[in-house]
Coordinates of C-alpha atoms in Angstrom, one line a residue:
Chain A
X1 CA -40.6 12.9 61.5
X2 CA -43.1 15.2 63.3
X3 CA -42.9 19.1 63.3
X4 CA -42.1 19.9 66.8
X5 CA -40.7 22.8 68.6
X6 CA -37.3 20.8 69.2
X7 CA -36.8 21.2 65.5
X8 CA -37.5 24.1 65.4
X9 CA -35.4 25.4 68.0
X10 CA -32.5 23.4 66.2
X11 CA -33.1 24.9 62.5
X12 CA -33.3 28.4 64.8
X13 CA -29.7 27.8 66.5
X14 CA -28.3 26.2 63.2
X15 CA -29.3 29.5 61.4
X16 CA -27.4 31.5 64.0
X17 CA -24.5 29.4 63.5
X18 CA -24.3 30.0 60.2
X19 CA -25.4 33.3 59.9
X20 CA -22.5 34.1 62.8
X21 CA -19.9 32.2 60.8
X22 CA -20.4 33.7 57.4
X23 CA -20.3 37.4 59.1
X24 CA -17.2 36.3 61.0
X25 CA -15.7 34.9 57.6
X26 CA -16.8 37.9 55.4
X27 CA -16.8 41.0 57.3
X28 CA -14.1 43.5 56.0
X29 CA -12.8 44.8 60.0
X30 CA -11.5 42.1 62.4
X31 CA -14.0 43.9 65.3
X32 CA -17.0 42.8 62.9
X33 CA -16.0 39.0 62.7
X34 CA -15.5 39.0 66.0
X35 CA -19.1 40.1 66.8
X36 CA -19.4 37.1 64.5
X37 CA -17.9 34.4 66.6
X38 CA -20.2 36.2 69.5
X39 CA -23.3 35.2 67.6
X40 CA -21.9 31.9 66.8
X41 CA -21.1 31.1 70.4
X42 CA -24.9 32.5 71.2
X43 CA -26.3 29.5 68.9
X44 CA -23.7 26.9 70.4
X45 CA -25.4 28.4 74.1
X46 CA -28.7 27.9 72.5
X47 CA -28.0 24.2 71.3
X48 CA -27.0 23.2 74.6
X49 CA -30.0 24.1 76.2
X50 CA -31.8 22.4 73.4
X51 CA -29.4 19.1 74.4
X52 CA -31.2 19.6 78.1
X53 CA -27.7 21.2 79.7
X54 CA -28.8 24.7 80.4
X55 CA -25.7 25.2 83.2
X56 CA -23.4 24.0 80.2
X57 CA -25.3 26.9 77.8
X58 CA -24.8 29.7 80.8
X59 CA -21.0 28.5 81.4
X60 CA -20.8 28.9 77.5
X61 CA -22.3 32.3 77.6
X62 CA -20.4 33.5 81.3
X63 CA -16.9 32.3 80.0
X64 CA -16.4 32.0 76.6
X65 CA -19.1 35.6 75.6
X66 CA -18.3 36.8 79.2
X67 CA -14.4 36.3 79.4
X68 CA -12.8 35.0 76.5
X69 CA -14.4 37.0 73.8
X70 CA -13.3 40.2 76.1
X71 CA -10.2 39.0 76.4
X72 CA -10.0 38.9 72.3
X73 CA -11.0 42.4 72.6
X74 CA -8.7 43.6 74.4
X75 CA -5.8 42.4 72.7
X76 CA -7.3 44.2 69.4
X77 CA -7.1 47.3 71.5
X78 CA -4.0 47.2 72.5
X79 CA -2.6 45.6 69.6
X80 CA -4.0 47.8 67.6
X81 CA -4.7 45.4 65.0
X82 CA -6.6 47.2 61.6
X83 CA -6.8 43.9 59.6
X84 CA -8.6 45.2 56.7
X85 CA -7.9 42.4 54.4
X86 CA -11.3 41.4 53.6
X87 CA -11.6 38.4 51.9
X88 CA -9.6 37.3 49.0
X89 CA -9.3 34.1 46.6
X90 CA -5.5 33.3 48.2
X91 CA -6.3 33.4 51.3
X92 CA -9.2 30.8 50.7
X93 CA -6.9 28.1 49.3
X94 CA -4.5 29.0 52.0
X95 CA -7.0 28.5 54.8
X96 CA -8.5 25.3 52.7
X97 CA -5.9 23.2 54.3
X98 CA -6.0 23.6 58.4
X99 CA -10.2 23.9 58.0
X100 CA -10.0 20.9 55.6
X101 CA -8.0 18.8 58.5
X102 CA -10.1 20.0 61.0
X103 CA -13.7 19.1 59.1
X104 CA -12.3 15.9 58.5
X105 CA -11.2 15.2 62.0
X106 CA -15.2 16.2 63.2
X107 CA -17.1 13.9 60.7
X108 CA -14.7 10.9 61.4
X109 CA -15.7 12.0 65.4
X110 CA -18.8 12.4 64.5
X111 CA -19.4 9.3 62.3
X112 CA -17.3 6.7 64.4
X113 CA -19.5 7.8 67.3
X114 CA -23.2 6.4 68.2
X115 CA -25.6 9.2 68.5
X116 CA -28.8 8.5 69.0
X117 CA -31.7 10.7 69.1
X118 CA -34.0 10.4 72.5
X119 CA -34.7 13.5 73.7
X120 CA -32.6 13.9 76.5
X121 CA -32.9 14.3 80.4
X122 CA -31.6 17.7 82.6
X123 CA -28.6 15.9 84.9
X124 CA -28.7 17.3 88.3
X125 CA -25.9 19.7 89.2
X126 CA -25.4 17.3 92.1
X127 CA -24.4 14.6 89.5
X128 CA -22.3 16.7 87.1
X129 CA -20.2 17.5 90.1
X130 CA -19.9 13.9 91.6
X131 CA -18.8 12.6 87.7
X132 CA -16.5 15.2 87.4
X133 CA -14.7 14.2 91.0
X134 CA -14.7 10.6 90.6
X135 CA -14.9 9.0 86.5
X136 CA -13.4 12.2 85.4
X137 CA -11.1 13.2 87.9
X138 CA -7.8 12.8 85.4
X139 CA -9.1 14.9 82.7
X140 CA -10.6 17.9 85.3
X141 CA -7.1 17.7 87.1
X142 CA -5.3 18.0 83.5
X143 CA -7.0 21.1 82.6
X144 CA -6.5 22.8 85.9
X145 CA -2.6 22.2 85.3
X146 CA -2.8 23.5 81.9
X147 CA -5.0 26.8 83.0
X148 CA -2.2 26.8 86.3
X149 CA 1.1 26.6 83.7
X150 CA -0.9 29.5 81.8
X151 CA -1.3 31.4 84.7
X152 CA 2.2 30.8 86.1
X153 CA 3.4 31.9 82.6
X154 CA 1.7 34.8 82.7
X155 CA 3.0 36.0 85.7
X156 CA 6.5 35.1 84.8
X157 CA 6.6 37.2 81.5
X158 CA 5.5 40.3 83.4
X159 CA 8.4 39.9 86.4
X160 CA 10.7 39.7 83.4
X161 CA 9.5 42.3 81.8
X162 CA 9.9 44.4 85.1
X163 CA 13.3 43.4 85.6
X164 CA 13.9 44.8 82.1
X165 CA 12.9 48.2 83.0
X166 CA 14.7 48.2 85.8
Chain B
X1 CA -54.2 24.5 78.9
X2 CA -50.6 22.4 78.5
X3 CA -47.8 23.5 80.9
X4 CA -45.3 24.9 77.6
X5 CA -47.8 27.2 77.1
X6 CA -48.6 28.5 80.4
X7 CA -44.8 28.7 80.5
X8 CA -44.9 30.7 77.4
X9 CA -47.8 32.9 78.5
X10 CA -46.5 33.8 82.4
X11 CA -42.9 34.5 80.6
X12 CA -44.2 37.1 78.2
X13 CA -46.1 38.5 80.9
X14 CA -43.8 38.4 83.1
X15 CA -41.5 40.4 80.2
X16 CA -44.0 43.3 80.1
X17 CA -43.8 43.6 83.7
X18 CA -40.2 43.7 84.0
X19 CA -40.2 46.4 81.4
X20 CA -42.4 48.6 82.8
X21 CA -40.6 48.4 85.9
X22 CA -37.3 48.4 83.9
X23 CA -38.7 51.9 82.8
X24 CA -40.7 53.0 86.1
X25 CA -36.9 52.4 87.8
X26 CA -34.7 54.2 85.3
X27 CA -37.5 57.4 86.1
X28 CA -37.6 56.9 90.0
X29 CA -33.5 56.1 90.1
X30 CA -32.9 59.4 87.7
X31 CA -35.5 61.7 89.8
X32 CA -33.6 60.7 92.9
X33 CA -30.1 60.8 91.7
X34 CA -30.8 64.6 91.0
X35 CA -32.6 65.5 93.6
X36 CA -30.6 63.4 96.7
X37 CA -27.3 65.1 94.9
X38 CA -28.8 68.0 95.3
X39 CA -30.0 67.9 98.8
X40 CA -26.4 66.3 99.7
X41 CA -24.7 69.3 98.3
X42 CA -26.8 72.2 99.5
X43 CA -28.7 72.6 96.1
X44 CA -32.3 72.1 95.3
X45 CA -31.9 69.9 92.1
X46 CA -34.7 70.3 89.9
X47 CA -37.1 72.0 90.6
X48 CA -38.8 73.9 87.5
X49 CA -40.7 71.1 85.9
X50 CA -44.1 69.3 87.8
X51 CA -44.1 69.7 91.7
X52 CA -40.8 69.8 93.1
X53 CA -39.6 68.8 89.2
X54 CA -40.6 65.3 89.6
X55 CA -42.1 65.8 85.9
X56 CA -38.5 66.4 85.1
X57 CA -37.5 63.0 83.7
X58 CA -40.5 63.0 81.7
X59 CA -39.3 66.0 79.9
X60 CA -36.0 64.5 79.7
X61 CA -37.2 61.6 78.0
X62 CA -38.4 62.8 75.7
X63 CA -35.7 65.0 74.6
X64 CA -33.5 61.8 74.7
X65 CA -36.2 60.0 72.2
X66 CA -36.8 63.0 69.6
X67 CA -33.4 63.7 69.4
X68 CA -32.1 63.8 65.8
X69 CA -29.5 60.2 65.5
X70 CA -26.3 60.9 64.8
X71 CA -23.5 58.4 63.5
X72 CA -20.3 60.0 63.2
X73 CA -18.6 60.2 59.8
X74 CA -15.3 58.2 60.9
X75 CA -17.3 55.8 63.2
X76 CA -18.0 52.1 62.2
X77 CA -22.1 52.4 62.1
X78 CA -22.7 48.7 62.5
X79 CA -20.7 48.6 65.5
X80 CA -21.6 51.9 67.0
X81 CA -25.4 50.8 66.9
X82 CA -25.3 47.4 68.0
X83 CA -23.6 49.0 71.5
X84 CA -26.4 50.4 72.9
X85 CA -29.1 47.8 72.0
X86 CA -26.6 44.9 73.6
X87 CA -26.0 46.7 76.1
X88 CA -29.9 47.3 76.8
X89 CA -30.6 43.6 75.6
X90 CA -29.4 41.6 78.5
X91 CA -31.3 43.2 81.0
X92 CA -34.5 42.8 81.1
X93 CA -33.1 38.8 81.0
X94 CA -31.7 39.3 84.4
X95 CA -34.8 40.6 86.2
X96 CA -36.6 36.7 85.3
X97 CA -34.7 34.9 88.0
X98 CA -35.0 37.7 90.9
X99 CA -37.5 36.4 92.9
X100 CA -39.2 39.4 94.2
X101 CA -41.9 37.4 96.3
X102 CA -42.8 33.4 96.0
X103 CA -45.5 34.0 93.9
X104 CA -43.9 36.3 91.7
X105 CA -41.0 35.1 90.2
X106 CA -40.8 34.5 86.5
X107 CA -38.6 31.8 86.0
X108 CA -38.2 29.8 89.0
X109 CA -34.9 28.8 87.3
X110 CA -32.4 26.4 89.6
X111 CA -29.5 28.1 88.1
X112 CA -30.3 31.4 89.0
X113 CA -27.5 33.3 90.2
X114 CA -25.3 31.7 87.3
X115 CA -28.3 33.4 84.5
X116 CA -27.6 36.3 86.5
X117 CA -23.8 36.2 86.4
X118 CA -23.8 35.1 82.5
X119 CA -26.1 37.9 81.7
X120 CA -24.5 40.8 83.2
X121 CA -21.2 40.4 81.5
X122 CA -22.8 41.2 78.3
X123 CA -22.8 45.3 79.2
X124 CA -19.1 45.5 79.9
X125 CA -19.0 43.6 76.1
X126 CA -21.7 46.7 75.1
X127 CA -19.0 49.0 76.1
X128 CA -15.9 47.5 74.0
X129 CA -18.1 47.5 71.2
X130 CA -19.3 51.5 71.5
X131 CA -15.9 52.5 72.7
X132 CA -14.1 50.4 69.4
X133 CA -16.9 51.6 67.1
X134 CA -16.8 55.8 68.1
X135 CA -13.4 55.5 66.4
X136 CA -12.5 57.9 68.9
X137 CA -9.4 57.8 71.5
X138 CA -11.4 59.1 74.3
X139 CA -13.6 55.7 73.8
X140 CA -11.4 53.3 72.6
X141 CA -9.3 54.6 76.5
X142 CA -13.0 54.3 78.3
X143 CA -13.3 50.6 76.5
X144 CA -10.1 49.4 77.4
X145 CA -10.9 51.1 81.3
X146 CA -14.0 49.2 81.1
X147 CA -12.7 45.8 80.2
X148 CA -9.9 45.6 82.8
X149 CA -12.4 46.6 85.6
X150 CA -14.5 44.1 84.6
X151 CA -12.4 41.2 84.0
X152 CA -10.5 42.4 88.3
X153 CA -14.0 42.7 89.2
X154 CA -15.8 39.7 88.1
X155 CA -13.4 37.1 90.0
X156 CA -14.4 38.3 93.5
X157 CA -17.8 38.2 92.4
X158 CA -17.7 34.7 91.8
X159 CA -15.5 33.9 94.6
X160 CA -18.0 35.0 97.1
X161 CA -20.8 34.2 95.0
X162 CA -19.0 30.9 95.7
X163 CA -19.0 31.0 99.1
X164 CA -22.7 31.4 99.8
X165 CA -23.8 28.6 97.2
X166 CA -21.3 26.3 99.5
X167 CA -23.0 27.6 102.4
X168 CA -26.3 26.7 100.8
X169 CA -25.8 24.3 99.2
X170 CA -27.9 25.7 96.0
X171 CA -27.5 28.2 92.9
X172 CA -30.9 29.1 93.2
X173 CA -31.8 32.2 94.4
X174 CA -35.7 31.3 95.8
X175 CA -33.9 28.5 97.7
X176 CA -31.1 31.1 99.0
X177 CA -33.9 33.0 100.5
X178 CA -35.8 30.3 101.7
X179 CA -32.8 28.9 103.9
X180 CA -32.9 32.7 105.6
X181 CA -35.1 34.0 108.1
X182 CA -37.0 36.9 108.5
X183 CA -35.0 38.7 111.4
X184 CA -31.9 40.2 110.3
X185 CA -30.2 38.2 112.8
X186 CA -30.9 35.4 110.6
X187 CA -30.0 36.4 107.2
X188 CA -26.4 35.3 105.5
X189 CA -24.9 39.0 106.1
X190 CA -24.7 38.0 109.6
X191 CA -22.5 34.6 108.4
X192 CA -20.9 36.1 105.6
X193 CA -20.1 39.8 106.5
X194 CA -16.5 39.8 104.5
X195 CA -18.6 38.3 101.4
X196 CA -21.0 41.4 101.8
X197 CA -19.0 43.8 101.9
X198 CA -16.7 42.3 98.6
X199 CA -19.9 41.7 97.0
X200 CA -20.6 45.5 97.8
X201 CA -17.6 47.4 96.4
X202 CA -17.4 44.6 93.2
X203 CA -21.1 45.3 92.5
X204 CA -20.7 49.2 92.7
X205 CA -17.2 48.5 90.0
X206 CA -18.7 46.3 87.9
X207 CA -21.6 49.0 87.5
X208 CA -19.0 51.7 86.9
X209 CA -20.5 53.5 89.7
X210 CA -18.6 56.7 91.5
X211 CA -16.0 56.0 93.3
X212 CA -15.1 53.4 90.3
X213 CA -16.7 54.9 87.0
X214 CA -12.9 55.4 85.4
X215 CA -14.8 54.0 82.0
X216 CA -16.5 57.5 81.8
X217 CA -14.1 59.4 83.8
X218 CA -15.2 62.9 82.3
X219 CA -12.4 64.8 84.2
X220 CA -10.0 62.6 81.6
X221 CA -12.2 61.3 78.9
X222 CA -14.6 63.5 78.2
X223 CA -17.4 60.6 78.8
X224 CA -15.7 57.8 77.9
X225 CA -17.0 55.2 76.0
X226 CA -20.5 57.0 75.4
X227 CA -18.3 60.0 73.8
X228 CA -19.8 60.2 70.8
X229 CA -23.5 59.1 71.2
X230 CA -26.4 60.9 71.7
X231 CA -30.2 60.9 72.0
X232 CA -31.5 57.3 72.2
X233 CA -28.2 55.3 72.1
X234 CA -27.1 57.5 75.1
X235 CA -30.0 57.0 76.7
X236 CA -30.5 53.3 76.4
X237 CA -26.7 53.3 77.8
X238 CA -27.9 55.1 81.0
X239 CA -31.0 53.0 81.2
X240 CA -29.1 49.7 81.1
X241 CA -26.4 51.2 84.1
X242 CA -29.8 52.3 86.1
X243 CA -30.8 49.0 85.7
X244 CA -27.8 47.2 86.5
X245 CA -28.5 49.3 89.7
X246 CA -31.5 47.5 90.3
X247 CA -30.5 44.0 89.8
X248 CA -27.4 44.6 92.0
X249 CA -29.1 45.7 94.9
X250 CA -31.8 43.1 94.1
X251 CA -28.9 40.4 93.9
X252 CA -27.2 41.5 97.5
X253 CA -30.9 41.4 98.8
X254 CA -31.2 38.4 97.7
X255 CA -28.1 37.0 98.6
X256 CA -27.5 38.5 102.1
X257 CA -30.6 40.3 103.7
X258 CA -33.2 38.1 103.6
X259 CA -35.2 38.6 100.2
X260 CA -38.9 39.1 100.9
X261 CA -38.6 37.9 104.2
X262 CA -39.5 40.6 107.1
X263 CA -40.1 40.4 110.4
X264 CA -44.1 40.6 110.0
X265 CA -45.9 40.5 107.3
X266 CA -43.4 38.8 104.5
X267 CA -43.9 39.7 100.1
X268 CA -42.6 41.8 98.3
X269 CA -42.5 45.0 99.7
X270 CA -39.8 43.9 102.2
X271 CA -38.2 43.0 98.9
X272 CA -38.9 46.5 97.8
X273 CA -38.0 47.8 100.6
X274 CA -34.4 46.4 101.0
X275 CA -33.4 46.8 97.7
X276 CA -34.9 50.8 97.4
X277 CA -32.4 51.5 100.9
X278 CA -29.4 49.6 98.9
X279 CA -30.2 51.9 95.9
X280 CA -30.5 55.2 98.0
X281 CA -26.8 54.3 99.5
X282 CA -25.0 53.6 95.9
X283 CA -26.2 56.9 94.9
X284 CA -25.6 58.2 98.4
X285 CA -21.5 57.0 98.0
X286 CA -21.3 59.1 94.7
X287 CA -21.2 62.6 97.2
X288 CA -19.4 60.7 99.9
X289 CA -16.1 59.2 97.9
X290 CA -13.8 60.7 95.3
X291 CA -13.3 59.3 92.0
X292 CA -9.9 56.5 92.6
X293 CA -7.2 56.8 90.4
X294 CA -7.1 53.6 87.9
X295 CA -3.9 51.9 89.4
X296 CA -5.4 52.0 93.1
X297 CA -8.5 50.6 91.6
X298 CA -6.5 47.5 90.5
X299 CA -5.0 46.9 93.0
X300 CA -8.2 47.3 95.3
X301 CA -9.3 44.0 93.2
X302 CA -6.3 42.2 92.9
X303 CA -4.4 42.9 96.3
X304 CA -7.6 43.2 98.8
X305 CA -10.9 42.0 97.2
X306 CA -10.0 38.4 95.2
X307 CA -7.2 37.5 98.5
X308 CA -9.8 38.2 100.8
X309 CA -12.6 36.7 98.7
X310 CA -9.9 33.2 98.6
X311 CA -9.8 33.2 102.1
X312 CA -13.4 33.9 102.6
X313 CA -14.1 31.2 100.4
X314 CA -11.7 28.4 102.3
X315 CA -13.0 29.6 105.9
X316 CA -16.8 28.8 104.5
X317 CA -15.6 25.6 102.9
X318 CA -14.0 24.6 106.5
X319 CA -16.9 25.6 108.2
X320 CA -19.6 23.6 106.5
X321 CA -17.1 20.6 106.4
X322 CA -17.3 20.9 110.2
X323 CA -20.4 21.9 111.1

C-alpha cells in the first residue's frame, strides 16, 4: 500500500470525525457538542469529496451545516435548553443500548456489502439528475412526501395554535 | 511540473490574492461608507486624518488590532472566540469560484454557485454562535433575529438561483457568463428582471444590510449579536459583512449583468466596474430606507419574495421547455 495523498486526505477527515465526535460526546454545554456535530459533518463533507462527489460534499455542507444545524440552534434558543449534565457513568450504560443497535446495524451494512477500493470517477451532474428521475424515481418521490407531510404538519400546528388564542 | 501541483501552487496564490483584496475592500468599502454617508446627509465624514481622511481606516485599524481582548466573565470563551474566526473563515473560500476575468479565476470549479451558496451560510452560523456565547440577552435576541432572516432569506435565493441555472443549463458561474453578451441588452437581467430584483433585496437581508440589519438593530439591541465584542473579534465581524458585500455584488454581476463582458474592451475591469456601482448602491439604500420592523421583514420573504420567486421559477421552466 503506497503513501499517497488519498490516504492522507482520509486519515485527515477520519481525525476530524473523531475529534468532532468526542467534543460532541464530552463537552459539558449542549451549544459546545453541537459545534461538535458541526466539525463532524465538515469531515463527512470532506470524505465525500475524497469519494469524487464534491456536489454531494457542498449539499452536505449547504443543508445539513447551512440549515439543519441552524435549525438545532434555534430550538436551543428558544427552548432554552442549559443541559449541563456533562458526562456521567449512567448515562453511558443507558446510551450503550440504542448506539450498540445502531453500530451493529452499520457493520452488518457494511460487511454484507462489496466495497471495493478503485479510486473513483466524478459523475456528471447531468447523470446524477437523469438516475434520480428514472432508477430512482420511487425513493426521490418518497422523501418529497415525507419532507411535504412535515411541512403540512408544520403548518397545521401553528393554525391550531392560532385558533387557540383566539 | 505535474498538474496537482500547479493546482496546488495557483490556489495558494490565488489565496494571497484574495486576501489582499479581501483587505484592500474592507478599507475602500469602510472609506466610502463614511464618507458617501456623509456627503448623503450634508456632513463631510472624515476628514482629519490623510487628505480628505482617506488615512482614516488606517488609523482605525489599527486601533481595532491593538486593542486590549476582552472575554466577558459570564461568557462561554470557547464559543465567544470561535464566532469571529468562523465567521471570517468562510470567506476568503467564496472569492475562488468568482470569476473575475477568464484568465483569472481560481478554481474554475463546475459547481460554482452551489460553493458559493454552501459557504455563505456559515456567517449567519458565526452569529448564533457569538450571540449564544456573549451570554447576554441583547445577543442571544440579535442570534435568534439573525437565524430567522436567514433561514426566509435563503429560499428565494435558491429559487432564483434556480431559475437561471434552468435557463442555462449550468451551475457554473464562467459558463453563466459565457452564455451572456457584452451589451446590456444581452445579459440575463434583461430575461430574468423579477429574479434580479429578489436576488437584490435577499442579498442585501442575508448581509444584514440597512433596511434589514434587525440582527444588530442598535435602536433595540444595543448591537446585537456583536454586543459584547471588541477590538479584533469586532473587527473580523465587520470585515467578514464588508466582504459578504463584495461577493454579493460579485455574485448578481455574475449572474445578471454580464461578468467581465463590456461593450469594448472585455476583462476584468468591467468586472470591477459592475460590481464597485452595485456596492456604491447597497450603501447608497442605507440613507435612502428606514430600518423595517421584524414582522414586515417576514413577511417581505415569505408573502412576496419565495411566491414570486415560485412563480418566477415555473414561468422560466415553461419557457425553456418551449423555446
Amino acid at each position: 500500500m503506497e503513501l499517497n495523498t488519498g490516504y492522507i486526505a482520509f486519515a485527515l477527515y477520519t481525525l476530524i470525525i473523531i475529534a468532532g465526535g468526542i467534543l460532541a460526546i464530552f463537552s459539558r454545554s449542549i451549544i459546545r457538542s453541537l459545534i461538535g456535530l458541526i466539525v463532524i459533518l465538515f469531515g463527512v463533507a470532506g470524505m465525500y469529496f475524497l469519494m469524487a462527489a464534491p456536489f454531494m460534499a457542498l449539499m452536505q455542507v449547504m443543508i445539513y451545516v447551512g440549515a439543519v444545524v441552524v435549525l438545532i440552534f434555534f430550538a436551543i434558543m428558544l427552548t432554552g435548553v442549559e443541559g449541563n449534565e456533562g458526562f456521567s457513568s449512567s448515562r453511558l450504560i443507558r446510551s450503550i443500548i440504542p448506539a450498540g443497535l445502531a453500530a451493529l446495524v452499520l457493520i452488518l451494512t457494511i460487511s454484507g456489502s462489496r466495497i471495493n477500493f478503485t479510486s473513483p470517477e466524478e459523475l456528471p451532474l447531468k447523470e446524477l439528475g437523469k438516475s434520480l428521475l428514472s432508477t430512482y424515481m420511487l425513493p426521490f418521490e418518497l422523501i418529497s412526501i415525507v419532507l411535504f407531510i412535515a411541512m403540512a404538519g408544520a403548518v397545521v400546528l401553528g393554525f391550531e395554535r392560532r385558533r387557540e388564542k383566539e | 511540473m505535474s498538474g496537482v501541483e500547479w493546482t496546488f501552487i495557483k490556489i495558494v496564490i490565488g489565496m494571497l490574492l484574495i486576501l489582499g483584496f479581501i483587505a484592500f475592500n474592507a478599507i475602500l468599502l469602510g472609506y466610502g461608507e463614511r464618507k458617501i454617508s456623509g456627503f448623503i446627509q450634508g456632513r463631510l465624514g472624515p476628514y482629519a486624518v490623510g487628505p480628505h481622511g482617506s488615512l482614516q481606516m488606517m488609523v482605525d485599524m489599527v486601533k481595532l488590532m491593538t486593542k486590549q481582548i476582552i472575554t466577558p466573565k459570564k461568557a462561554d470563551g470557547f464559543l465567544f472566540w470561535t464566532a469571529p474566526i468562523l465567521s471570517f473563515m468562510s470567506v476568503p473560500v467564496l472569492f475562488m469560484v468568482i470569476p473575475f476575468s477568464p484568465s483569472f479565476t481560481v478554481i474554475n470549479s463546475g459547481l460554482g454557485i452551489v460553493i458559493i451558496l454552501a459557504f455563505s451560510g456559515l456567517n449567519v452560523l458565526a452569529l448564533c454562535i457569538g450571540g449564544l456565547g456573549s451570554n447576554n440577552k441583547w445577543s442571544l435576541l440579535g442570534a435568534a433575529r439573525a437565524v430567522s432572516q436567514f433561514i426566509a432569506f435563503e429560499v428565494p435565493i435558491l429559487l432564483v438561483v434556480l431559475s437561471i441555472t434552468l435557463m442555462t443549463g449550468t451551475l457554473s458561474l464562467s459558463e453563466i457568463i459565457s452564455k451572456q453578451g457584452g451589451f446590456p441588452w444581452q445579459w440575463n437581467i434583461v430575461l430574468q428582471p423579477i429574479a434580479f430584483v429578489i436576488m437584490f433585496v435577499a442579498s442585501l437581508a442575508e448581509m444584514n444590510r440597512v433596511p434589514f440589519d434587525l440582527p444588530e438593530g442598535e435602536s433595540e439591541l444595543t448591537a446585537g449579536y456583536s454586543t459584547e465584542y471588541g477590538g479584533m473579534g469586532f473587527g473580523l465581524f465587520v470585515l467578514a459583512e464588508y466582504t459578504h458585500i463584495v461577493v454579493a455584488s460579485s455574485v448578481i454581476t455574475t449572474l445578471f449583468l454580464g461578468g467581465w463582458k463590456g461593450p469594448v474592451f472585455s476583462g476584468i475591469w468591467w468586472f470591477l466596474l459592475k460590481m464597485y456601482i452595485l456596492c456604491f448602491i447597497i450603501l447608497w439604500i442605507r440613507w435612502a430606507f428606514p430600518r423595517v420592523r421584524f414582522d414586515q421583514l417576514l413577511n417581505l420573504s415569505w408573502k412576496y419574495l419565495i411566491p414570486a420567486g415560485i412563480f418566477n421559477l415555473l414561468a422560466t421552466a415553461l419557457l425553456v421547455k418551449l423555446f
